[in-house]
Tab-separated table of C-alpha atoms and ligand atoms in Angstrom:
chain	number	residue	atom	x	y	z
A	1	MET	CA	17.934	-4.942	4.071
A	2	ASP	CA	14.667	-6.771	6.177
A	3	HIS	CA	14.829	-8.017	9.990
A	4	PHE	CA	13.838	-11.487	9.100
A	5	HIS	CA	16.478	-14.113	10.298
A	6	PHE	CA	17.096	-17.196	11.076
A	7	SER	CA	19.371	-17.773	15.097
A	8	ASN	CA	19.317	-21.329	16.778
A	9	GLY	CA	17.963	-22.597	13.466
A	10	GLU	CA	14.189	-20.835	13.740
A	11	LEU	CA	13.029	-17.928	12.168
A	12	HIS	CA	12.985	-14.620	14.507
A	13	VAL	CA	11.957	-10.885	13.387
A	14	GLU	CA	14.075	-8.425	14.841
A	15	ASP	CA	14.732	-10.255	17.894
A	16	VAL	CA	11.491	-12.431	18.736
A	17	PRO	CA	11.300	-16.276	17.846
A	18	VAL	CA	8.039	-15.895	15.002
A	19	SER	CA	7.278	-19.616	17.890
A	20	ARG	CA	6.637	-17.281	20.319
A	21	ILE	CA	4.051	-14.586	18.769
A	22	ALA	CA	2.769	-17.648	17.220
A	23	ALA	CA	2.095	-19.492	20.755
A	24	GLU	CA	1.182	-16.135	22.867
A	25	VAL	CA	-0.959	-14.883	20.076
A	26	GLY	CA	-2.280	-17.967	17.803
A	27	THR	CA	-1.903	-18.365	14.107
A	28	PRO	CA	-2.782	-17.035	11.779
A	29	VAL	CA	-0.667	-13.577	11.917
A	30	TYR	CA	0.964	-10.181	10.338
A	31	ILE	CA	4.081	-9.625	12.429
A	32	TYR	CA	6.228	-6.907	11.590
A	33	SER	CA	9.283	-5.175	11.954
A	34	ALA	CA	9.294	-1.635	13.322
A	35	SER	CA	13.745	-1.638	12.171
A	36	THR	CA	13.038	-3.373	8.638
A	37	PHE	CA	9.803	0.306	8.139
A	38	ARG	CA	11.994	2.572	9.731
A	39	ARG	CA	15.508	1.800	7.048
A	40	HIS	CA	12.617	1.604	3.799
A	41	ALA	CA	11.959	4.871	5.339
A	42	GLN	CA	15.429	5.799	5.294
A	43	VAL	CA	16.962	4.447	2.300
A	44	PHE	CA	13.445	5.477	0.411
A	45	ARG	CA	14.554	9.373	1.605
A	46	GLU	CA	18.623	8.910	0.867
A	47	GLY	CA	17.343	8.037	-1.926
A	48	LEU	CA	15.732	11.126	-2.701
A	49	SER	CA	19.348	13.398	-0.724
A	50	ALA	CA	19.680	14.375	-4.261
A	51	LEU	CA	16.213	16.941	-4.950
A	52	PRO	CA	15.990	20.524	-2.751
A	53	ARG	CA	12.833	19.941	-2.095
A	54	VAL	CA	11.062	16.550	-1.860
A	55	HIS	CA	7.809	15.497	0.834
A	56	LEU	CA	6.669	12.224	1.411
A	57	ALA	CA	4.306	10.884	1.626
A	58	TYR	CA	3.652	7.507	3.148
A	59	ALA	CA	0.481	5.209	0.975
A	60	ILE	CA	-1.733	4.223	3.716
A	61	LYS	CA	-3.214	1.775	2.136
A	62	ALA	CA	-0.587	-0.194	1.489
A	63	ASN	CA	-0.023	-1.056	5.536
A	64	PRO	CA	-2.655	1.285	7.891
A	65	ASN	CA	-2.057	-0.078	11.113
A	66	ILE	CA	-2.238	2.823	13.065
A	67	ALA	CA	1.641	1.505	14.812
A	68	VAL	CA	2.738	1.756	11.158
A	69	LEU	CA	1.260	5.021	10.818
A	70	ARG	CA	3.546	6.302	14.504
A	71	VAL	CA	6.659	4.194	13.008
A	72	LEU	CA	6.572	5.764	9.615
A	73	ALA	CA	5.425	9.577	11.409
A	74	ASP	CA	7.878	9.777	13.363
A	75	GLU	CA	10.436	8.659	10.080
A	76	GLY	CA	9.423	11.840	8.861
A	77	TYR	CA	6.316	10.526	6.858
A	78	GLY	CA	3.386	12.903	5.916
A	79	ALA	CA	0.727	10.273	4.153
A	80	ASP	CA	-1.329	9.630	0.629
A	81	VAL	CA	-4.804	8.774	1.917
A	82	VAL	CA	-7.775	7.527	-0.251
A	83	SER	CA	-10.430	7.812	2.379
A	84	VAL	CA	-11.762	9.822	5.111
A	85	GLY	CA	-11.332	6.126	7.088
A	86	GLU	CA	-7.211	6.683	6.605
A	87	MET	CA	-7.155	10.553	6.874
A	88	ARG	CA	-8.234	9.321	10.609
A	89	ARG	CA	-6.070	6.760	10.660
A	90	ALA	CA	-3.105	9.418	9.420
A	91	LEU	CA	-3.908	11.972	12.384
A	92	ALA	CA	-4.960	9.026	15.666
A	93	ALA	CA	-1.285	7.579	14.564
A	94	GLY	CA	0.455	11.883	14.469
A	95	MET	CA	0.870	12.656	11.329
A	96	LYS	CA	-0.129	16.575	10.503
A	97	PRO	CA	-3.223	17.580	8.283
A	98	GLU	CA	-0.667	19.488	6.796
A	99	ASP	CA	0.810	16.968	5.401
A	100	ILE	CA	-1.768	14.517	4.580
A	101	VAL	CA	-2.267	13.905	0.916
A	102	PHE	CA	-5.894	12.769	-0.176
A	103	SER	CA	-6.232	10.797	-3.771
A	104	GLY	CA	-9.166	8.941	-5.476
A	105	VAL	CA	-11.491	8.753	-7.409
A	106	GLY	CA	-13.901	9.033	-6.178
A	107	LYS	CA	-13.377	11.492	-3.402
A	108	THR	CA	-17.172	12.204	-1.646
A	109	ARG	CA	-19.088	15.391	-0.874
A	110	ALA	CA	-18.839	14.063	2.063
A	111	GLU	CA	-14.909	13.254	1.921
A	112	LEU	CA	-14.218	16.473	0.214
A	113	VAL	CA	-15.620	18.761	3.402
A	114	ALA	CA	-14.094	16.240	6.506
A	115	ALA	CA	-10.600	16.711	5.397
A	116	LEU	CA	-10.827	21.108	3.546
A	117	GLU	CA	-12.328	20.650	7.746
A	118	ALA	CA	-9.525	18.812	8.599
A	119	GLY	CA	-7.167	21.400	7.318
A	120	ILE	CA	-4.772	18.782	4.376
A	121	GLY	CA	-1.623	19.762	2.319
A	122	GLN	CA	-3.366	18.805	-0.688
A	123	PHE	CA	-6.174	17.682	-2.393
A	124	ASN	CA	-5.111	15.034	-6.207
A	125	LEU	CA	-8.397	15.962	-8.609
A	126	GLU	CA	-9.865	13.405	-10.279
A	127	LEU	CA	-11.876	14.325	-12.990
A	128	GLU	CA	-12.395	18.763	-13.589
A	129	GLU	CA	-16.393	18.875	-12.567
A	130	GLU	CA	-14.359	17.337	-8.837
A	131	GLY	CA	-12.324	20.639	-8.444
A	132	ALA	CA	-15.210	23.033	-9.380
A	133	VAL	CA	-16.998	20.982	-6.480
A	134	LEU	CA	-14.024	21.061	-3.993
A	135	ALA	CA	-13.627	25.324	-5.013
A	136	GLU	CA	-17.331	25.557	-3.918
A	137	LEU	CA	-17.499	23.590	-0.997
A	138	ALA	CA	-14.559	25.516	0.510
A	139	HIS	CA	-15.606	28.703	-0.547
A	140	GLU	CA	-18.067	28.463	1.494
A	141	ARG	CA	-16.208	27.709	4.123
A	142	GLY	CA	-13.971	30.675	3.552
A	143	LEU	CA	-11.619	28.397	3.003
A	144	VAL	CA	-8.895	28.122	0.052
A	145	ALA	CA	-8.685	24.169	-0.483
A	146	PRO	CA	-4.596	23.218	-1.726
A	147	ALA	CA	-4.815	21.102	-4.542
A	148	THR	CA	-2.909	19.394	-8.263
A	149	LEU	CA	-4.887	17.574	-10.735
A	150	ARG	CA	-3.557	14.427	-11.590
A	151	VAL	CA	-3.199	13.005	-15.099
A	152	ASN	CA	-2.964	10.438	-16.781
A	153	PRO	CA	-0.099	10.328	-18.729
A	154	ASP	CA	-1.056	7.014	-21.189
A	155	VAL	CA	1.976	5.171	-20.182
A	156	ASP	CA	1.959	1.280	-19.472
A	157	ALA	CA	3.239	0.632	-16.167
A	158	GLY	CA	3.844	-2.862	-17.194
A	159	THR	CA	2.622	-4.638	-14.264
A	160	HIS	CA	0.019	-6.271	-13.988
A	161	ALA	CA	-3.678	-4.978	-16.385
A	162	LYS	CA	-5.291	-4.652	-11.648
A	163	ILE	CA	-2.154	-2.483	-11.196
A	164	SER	CA	-2.325	-0.824	-12.832
A	165	THR	CA	-3.094	2.866	-13.131
A	166	GLY	CA	-1.763	4.947	-15.982
A	167	ARG	CA	-3.263	4.459	-19.558
A	168	LYS	CA	-5.629	6.655	-21.043
A	169	GLU	CA	-8.906	3.894	-20.717
A	170	ASN	CA	-7.670	3.434	-16.953
A	171	LYS	CA	-10.256	4.843	-15.080
A	172	PHE	CA	-7.499	7.810	-12.834
A	173	GLY	CA	-6.600	11.568	-13.594
A	174	VAL	CA	-7.717	13.601	-16.602
A	175	PRO	CA	-6.652	12.694	-19.791
A	176	ILE	CA	-3.439	14.518	-20.156
A	177	ASP	CA	-3.707	17.201	-23.264
A	178	GLN	CA	-6.610	18.552	-21.753
A	179	ALA	CA	-5.050	19.305	-18.732
A	180	LEU	CA	-4.057	22.735	-20.112
A	181	GLY	CA	-7.653	23.374	-20.733
A	182	MET	CA	-9.027	22.482	-17.426
A	183	PHE	CA	-6.558	23.723	-15.592
A	184	ASP	CA	-7.241	27.028	-17.010
A	185	ARG	CA	-10.722	27.438	-15.924
A	186	LEU	CA	-10.089	25.763	-12.997
A	187	ALA	CA	-7.397	27.884	-11.167
A	188	GLY	CA	-9.761	30.878	-11.627
A	189	LEU	CA	-11.838	29.961	-9.119
A	190	PRO	CA	-12.647	30.928	-5.676
A	191	GLY	CA	-12.125	28.789	-2.875
A	192	ILE	CA	-8.903	26.075	-4.766
A	193	ASP	CA	-5.423	26.997	-4.595
A	194	LEU	CA	-4.556	25.154	-8.286
A	195	LYS	CA	-0.776	24.236	-7.772
A	196	GLY	CA	0.928	21.297	-10.354
A	197	VAL	CA	0.420	18.548	-11.117
A	198	ALA	CA	-0.469	14.509	-10.257
A	199	CYS	CA	-0.020	11.495	-10.933
A	200	HIS	CA	0.319	7.746	-10.852
A	201	ILE	CA	0.864	5.174	-13.182
A	202	GLY	CA	0.944	1.371	-11.229
A	203	SER	CA	2.415	-0.308	-8.739
A	204	GLN	CA	5.434	-3.476	-8.337
A	205	LEU	CA	6.708	-1.498	-11.349
A	206	GLY	CA	10.045	-3.580	-12.166
A	207	ASP	CA	11.411	-0.109	-14.776
A	208	LEU	CA	11.836	2.784	-14.541
A	209	ALA	CA	11.274	3.723	-18.410
A	210	PRO	CA	7.387	3.367	-17.176
A	211	LEU	CA	8.253	6.062	-15.399
A	212	GLU	CA	10.407	8.263	-16.894
A	213	ALA	CA	7.910	8.606	-20.032
A	214	ALA	CA	4.838	9.458	-17.184
A	215	TYR	CA	7.073	11.651	-16.250
A	216	LYS	CA	8.731	13.564	-19.293
A	217	ARG	CA	5.065	13.740	-19.912
A	218	VAL	CA	4.221	15.849	-16.574
A	219	GLY	CA	7.021	18.415	-17.437
A	220	GLU	CA	6.138	19.376	-20.506
A	221	LEU	CA	3.092	19.480	-19.023
A	222	VAL	CA	4.587	22.243	-16.371
A	223	ALA	CA	6.161	23.954	-18.942
A	224	GLU	CA	3.256	24.580	-20.889
A	225	LEU	CA	1.157	24.967	-18.090
A	226	ARG	CA	3.545	27.547	-17.645
A	227	GLY	CA	3.925	29.752	-20.408
A	228	ALA	CA	0.114	30.062	-20.411
A	229	GLY	CA	0.564	32.137	-16.836
A	230	HIS	CA	-0.088	29.363	-14.967
A	231	ARG	CA	1.715	29.432	-11.100
A	232	ILE	CA	3.490	25.617	-11.116
A	233	THR	CA	4.830	24.455	-7.607
A	234	ARG	CA	4.325	21.044	-6.856
A	235	VAL	CA	4.787	18.362	-8.263
A	236	ASP	CA	3.106	14.716	-7.326
A	237	LEU	CA	4.940	12.024	-9.005
A	238	GLY	CA	3.112	8.817	-6.833
A	239	GLY	CA	4.366	5.383	-5.865
A	240	GLY	CA	4.706	1.740	-7.590
A	241	LEU	CA	8.152	1.356	-7.174
A	242	GLY	CA	8.255	-2.557	-6.896
A	243	VAL	CA	9.505	-5.280	-4.131
A	244	PRO	CA	11.551	-8.834	-4.885
A	245	TYR	CA	9.152	-11.474	-3.575
A	246	LYS	CA	11.230	-14.145	-4.581
A	247	PRO	CA	14.675	-14.465	-4.910
A	248	GLY	CA	16.200	-13.159	-7.569
A	249	ASP	CA	13.821	-10.432	-7.750
A	250	VAL	CA	15.870	-7.616	-8.916
A	251	MET	CA	13.651	-4.090	-8.214
A	252	PRO	CA	15.417	-0.903	-9.058
A	253	ALA	CA	17.018	0.365	-5.754
A	254	PRO	CA	15.229	4.064	-4.596
A	255	ALA	CA	19.315	5.118	-5.232
A	256	ALA	CA	18.307	4.279	-9.240
A	257	TYR	CA	14.504	5.937	-8.275
A	258	GLY	CA	15.962	9.039	-7.622
A	259	GLU	CA	19.062	9.767	-9.970
A	260	MET	CA	15.695	9.440	-12.313
A	261	VAL	CA	13.689	11.050	-10.615
A	262	ALA	CA	17.213	13.721	-10.074
A	263	ARG	CA	17.468	14.340	-13.544
A	264	VAL	CA	14.153	14.352	-15.613
A	265	THR	CA	12.576	17.157	-13.100
A	266	LYS	CA	16.034	18.763	-12.493
A	267	ASP	CA	15.260	22.413	-14.467
A	268	TRP	CA	11.347	22.320	-12.976
A	269	ASP	CA	11.680	24.252	-9.432
A	270	VAL	CA	8.966	22.880	-7.817
A	271	GLU	CA	8.115	21.299	-4.234
A	272	LEU	CA	8.313	16.951	-5.375
A	273	MET	CA	6.490	14.498	-3.950
A	274	PHE	CA	5.970	11.336	-3.786
A	275	GLU	CA	2.975	7.905	-2.060
A	276	PRO	CA	5.841	4.595	-1.681
A	277	GLY	CA	3.476	2.552	-0.445
A	278	ARG	CA	4.943	-0.919	-0.520
A	279	VAL	CA	8.128	-1.008	-1.355
A	280	ILE	CA	7.967	0.864	2.381
A	281	ALA	CA	5.614	-1.718	4.103
A	282	GLY	CA	5.551	-4.615	1.916
A	283	ASN	CA	9.353	-6.220	3.579
A	284	ALA	CA	8.708	-5.545	6.515
A	285	GLY	CA	6.051	-8.276	7.371
A	286	VAL	CA	5.150	-11.627	6.817
A	287	LEU	CA	1.340	-13.830	7.051
A	288	ALA	CA	2.312	-16.515	10.482
A	289	THR	CA	1.213	-20.137	9.664
A	290	GLU	CA	0.877	-23.195	10.916
A	291	VAL	CA	-0.339	-26.242	8.709
A	292	VAL	CA	-3.293	-27.624	9.495
A	293	TRP	CA	-3.027	-30.684	7.018
A	294	VAL	CA	-0.632	-32.079	4.144
A	295	LYS	CA	-2.688	-34.261	2.757
A	296	PRO	CA	-1.971	-36.954	-0.739
A	297	GLY	CA	-2.539	-35.484	-4.212
A	298	VAL	CA	-2.948	-36.229	-7.223
A	299	ALA	CA	1.289	-34.864	-8.566
A	300	ASN	CA	2.346	-33.126	-5.452
A	301	PRO	CA	0.953	-33.350	-1.246
A	302	TYR	CA	-1.692	-29.923	-0.935
A	303	VAL	CA	0.077	-28.804	2.690
A	304	ILE	CA	-3.648	-26.918	3.918
A	305	VAL	CA	-2.086	-23.771	5.819
A	306	ASP	CA	-4.765	-22.137	8.613
A	307	ALA	CA	-3.940	-19.144	6.613
A	308	ALA	CA	-6.679	-18.709	3.775
A	309	MET	CA	-7.036	-16.063	1.035
A	310	ASN	CA	-9.474	-13.107	3.118
A	311	ASP	CA	-6.195	-12.747	5.655
A	312	LEU	CA	-4.009	-12.926	2.972
A	313	MET	CA	-5.482	-12.304	-0.622
A	314	ARG	CA	-2.949	-12.047	-3.426
A	315	PRO	CA	-3.045	-14.359	-4.621
A	316	ALA	CA	-6.353	-15.268	-5.123
A	317	LEU	CA	-6.390	-12.406	-6.794
A	318	TYR	CA	-3.640	-10.988	-8.745
A	319	ASP	CA	-1.511	-14.829	-8.970
A	320	ALA	CA	0.930	-13.139	-6.891
A	321	HIS	CA	4.139	-15.255	-5.960
A	322	HIS	CA	4.772	-14.897	-2.023
A	323	ASP	CA	7.885	-17.308	-1.192
A	324	PHE	CA	6.303	-19.532	2.012
A	325	VAL	CA	9.487	-20.496	4.160
A	326	ALA	CA	9.269	-23.456	7.386
A	327	VAL	CA	10.266	-21.669	11.134
A	328	ARG	CA	11.806	-24.158	12.003
A	329	PRO	CA	13.160	-26.166	8.260
A	330	THR	CA	15.048	-28.709	8.253
A	331	GLY	CA	16.745	-28.780	5.241
A	332	GLU	CA	15.096	-30.704	3.034
A	333	THR	CA	12.328	-30.116	0.852
A	334	MET	CA	9.728	-31.259	-0.757
A	335	MET	CA	7.154	-30.028	-4.035
A	336	ALA	CA	4.109	-29.050	-2.526
A	337	ASN	CA	0.543	-27.117	-3.500
A	338	ILE	CA	0.070	-24.368	0.022
A	339	ALA	CA	-3.286	-24.130	0.219
A	340	GLY	CA	-6.313	-22.396	2.991
A	341	PRO	CA	-9.271	-23.047	4.669
A	342	VAL	CA	-11.480	-20.860	2.349
A	343	CYS	CA	-13.511	-22.847	0.317
A	344	GLU	CA	-13.088	-22.425	-3.445
A	345	THR	CA	-10.038	-23.009	-5.720
A	346	GLY	CA	-8.817	-19.418	-5.592
A	347	ASP	CA	-8.258	-20.133	-2.479
A	348	THR	CA	-4.482	-21.653	-3.592
A	349	PHE	CA	-1.296	-19.952	-2.555
A	350	ALA	CA	0.842	-22.091	-4.669
A	351	MET	CA	1.022	-24.655	-7.233
A	352	ASN	CA	3.724	-27.081	-7.968
A	353	ARG	CA	6.453	-24.875	-5.716
A	354	GLU	CA	9.325	-26.729	-3.851
A	355	ILE	CA	9.238	-25.788	-0.725
A	356	ASP	CA	10.498	-26.220	2.967
A	357	ALA	CA	9.033	-29.875	3.987
A	358	VAL	CA	6.498	-29.960	6.639
A	359	LYS	CA	4.360	-31.491	8.575
A	360	SER	CA	0.852	-30.898	10.460
A	361	GLY	CA	1.900	-28.091	13.071
A	362	ASP	CA	4.554	-26.667	11.995
A	363	LEU	CA	4.719	-23.476	12.058
A	364	ALA	CA	5.243	-21.118	8.408
A	365	VAL	CA	5.413	-18.030	7.078
A	366	PHE	CA	4.396	-16.427	4.050
A	367	ARG	CA	6.566	-13.614	3.292
A	368	THR	CA	6.259	-10.534	2.136
A	369	ALA	CA	3.281	-9.575	2.816
A	370	GLY	CA	3.588	-5.772	4.934
A	371	ALA	CA	1.914	-4.363	1.780
A	372	TYR	CA	-1.732	-4.675	0.714
A	373	GLY	CA	-2.808	-8.070	3.050
A	374	ALA	CA	-4.064	-7.084	6.601
A	375	THR	CA	-5.780	-4.006	4.913
A	376	MET	CA	-7.231	-6.700	2.654
A	377	ALA	CA	-8.390	-9.181	4.548
A	378	SER	CA	-11.986	-9.903	5.412
A	379	THR	CA	-13.896	-12.324	6.717
A	380	TYR	CA	-14.975	-14.521	4.595
A	381	ASN	CA	-15.985	-18.376	5.232
A	382	SER	CA	-16.665	-16.045	8.495
A	383	ARG	CA	-13.702	-16.683	9.565
A	384	PRO	CA	-11.741	-14.295	12.266
A	385	LEU	CA	-10.182	-11.348	11.095
A	386	VAL	CA	-6.337	-11.556	11.637
A	387	PRO	CA	-4.201	-10.038	14.114
A	388	GLU	CA	-1.359	-8.141	13.624
A	389	VAL	CA	2.074	-7.317	15.881
A	390	MET	CA	4.438	-5.125	15.747
A	391	VAL	CA	8.371	-6.586	16.411
A	392	GLU	CA	11.004	-3.527	17.461
A	393	GLY	CA	14.168	-5.683	19.010
A	394	ASP	CA	13.157	-7.581	21.670
A	395	ARG	CA	9.452	-7.230	22.414
A	396	PHE	CA	6.172	-6.997	20.754
A	397	ALA	CA	2.838	-6.172	20.486
A	398	VAL	CA	-0.250	-7.084	19.827
A	399	VAL	CA	-1.696	-4.021	17.005
A	400	ALA	CA	-4.478	-5.062	15.683
A	401	ASP	CA	-6.672	-7.729	17.634
A	402	ARG	CA	-8.429	-10.499	16.312
A	403	ILE	CA	-11.831	-9.874	15.625
A	404	ALA	CA	-13.877	-12.716	16.452
A	405	ALA	CA	-16.424	-14.168	14.699
A	406	GLU	CA	-18.723	-13.727	17.889
A	407	THR	CA	-17.721	-9.732	17.652
A	408	ILE	CA	-18.666	-9.373	13.829
A	409	ILE	CA	-21.759	-11.451	14.745
A	410	ALA	CA	-23.052	-9.623	17.663
A	411	ALA	CA	-22.704	-6.590	14.624
A	412	GLU	CA	-26.400	-7.826	12.617
A	413	ARG	CA	-29.275	-8.652	13.198
A	414	VAL	CA	-32.213	-10.508	12.337
A	415	PRO	CA	-35.388	-8.153	12.074
A	416	GLU	CA	-38.083	-7.538	14.105
A	417	TRP	CA	-40.641	-9.092	11.610
A	418	LEU	CA	-38.515	-12.814	11.756
A	419	LYS	CA	-38.589	-13.040	14.924
A	420	LYS	CA	-40.426	-15.500	16.401
B	501	LLP	N1	-0.852	6.433	-5.008
B	501	LLP	C1	-1.375	6.327	-5.904
B	501	LLP	C2	-2.397	7.178	-5.676
B	501	LLP	C3	-2.723	5.289	-5.424
B	501	LLP	O1	-3.241	4.351	-6.655
B	501	LLP	C4	-1.075	4.402	-5.046
B	501	LLP	C5	-1.928	2.973	-5.104
B	501	LLP	C6	0.370	4.822	-4.634
B	501	LLP	C7	0.586	5.945	-4.603
B	501	LLP	C8	1.470	3.572	-3.699
B	501	LLP	O2	1.476	2.524	-4.806
B	501	LLP	P1	2.676	1.763	-4.439
B	501	LLP	O3	3.689	2.748	-4.220
B	501	LLP	O4	2.664	0.725	-3.389
B	501	LLP	O5	3.077	0.889	-5.748
B	501	LLP	N2	-3.502	-4.304	-4.148
B	501	LLP	C9	-2.270	-4.485	-4.694
B	501	LLP	C10	-1.609	-2.269	-4.502
B	501	LLP	C11	-2.737	-1.791	-5.444
B	501	LLP	C12	-1.889	-0.329	-4.678
B	501	LLP	C13	-3.004	0.960	-5.586
B	501	LLP	N3	-2.670	1.812	-5.164
B	501	LLP	C14	-1.996	-5.601	-4.703
B	501	LLP	O6	-1.252	-6.336	-3.554
B	501	LLP	O7	-0.572	-5.994	-5.456
C-alpha cells in the first residue's frame, strides 16, 4: 500500500497535489511519502513478528536522504552502511552507533578506523585479510570489533546480473566452504569478536526459493561452526526482497518471507539481522517531470521529458521499467517512447509503451523511484543535481536542494599555469 492517489482528477502524494510541488520546487523533483516509508517499515517488521530476536538495519544505499533516515529511525530501524559517508548520515539522522552494520567489499583502513571510533555495532567482513586488519586496528586502540563473516553461498538469485551478488564468481563474501577455516583463524585474534555470519545474494528478488536455498546453506555452516566450538550469536540475512514496478508484478510479501525465514531458522538460536532497502523505499517515492516536447518519431512519437538518465539511472543501467503516469490524466492513451534530454540514446526511459496521452507542458511521474533513484543521480551534461521533497499529510518540505550548475562549477578550478 502507498499514499500516491488521484483526487479531483489529479495525482496527489498524501494530501498534496504533485502540481503544487512542481510549481513551488520545479521539475524534475523526487517526491517521497513519509507515511509510505512508515507503513513499509511497519509491514516488514510485522512480517518478521514470529521471529524471537530481530535487528532491522535499513540498507541506506537505497535512499540515504537524512529525512528518510529520520523517519526510519523513528520506526526503530538501524542502518546497513557501505561507506563512512553513509555512516555519517545514519548518525546525523539520530541512529545509534550500535544499530549500524558496516557492509561493503572495499572498506578502507581509514573507514574501518572511523567506524571503530564511532562504536558501530557490526562489521561484515568480506575477506579474511580484512578481518585480520580490523582486529589489529581495534586492538591497537584498546577496542574489540564486533563482526560477522560474509559468506558467498553460490546461489543464483535469478535477478539482473548487475545486481546479483551471491554466485561464486561475484566479488562478494568468502566461499562458504572456506568459512570454517577462516573463522578458526580470525576468532582467536585479540581485537575482534566474531559473532556469526552474514549473506546477501542480490536485489529485486521475485522468488523466495534462492533466498531459502542460501539460508539453508548458512544454517548448515552455523551448525558446523558450533560443532567446531565457535559461539554463534548473530546471523545477518541481508536484503533483496523485490517490489512491483508494473501492474501485474507479483512479489513475495514480507509476511511470506517472514514465514520462510521462521521455518528455515527455527533451530538457529541467534539474533537475526535484516538489511532491507528497496522493499522499504521503492514504492515510497516518485520522480516528477514535465513534458518538454512531443517529437514525431518513426513508429511512435518521442515524449521528451525534463528528467533524464542522470536523474533516474535505472532504465539506462538495468533496462528497468518505471511506470509513467500523467499527473492529470485525460483518460486518453498514446503509444510513445519516453526519453530525456541527455545526449545519448541510452537516455531512454521506455520504448513502444502505451502511456497516458500527454503534451508539451504536462506533468507526469515515474513511479517506484524511491529506491536507487536520487541516490544514483549525477550531474552528467552539467545538469543540476535533482532535488528531493518529502510529504507527510498536508505538509511538504524540500529535503535536498537542487544543486545548480553554478554551484558545481564553483567547485572546479583552472590551474594557475593555464591562466593568461
Ligand atoms: N545488503 C547488502 C549487503 C546489499 O548489497 C544490498 C543491496 C542490500 C542489503 C539491500 O538490498 P535491497 O533490499 O535493496 O534489494 N542499484 C540497484 C540495486 C543495487 C543493490 C545493491 N545492494 C538497482 O537500482 O536496482
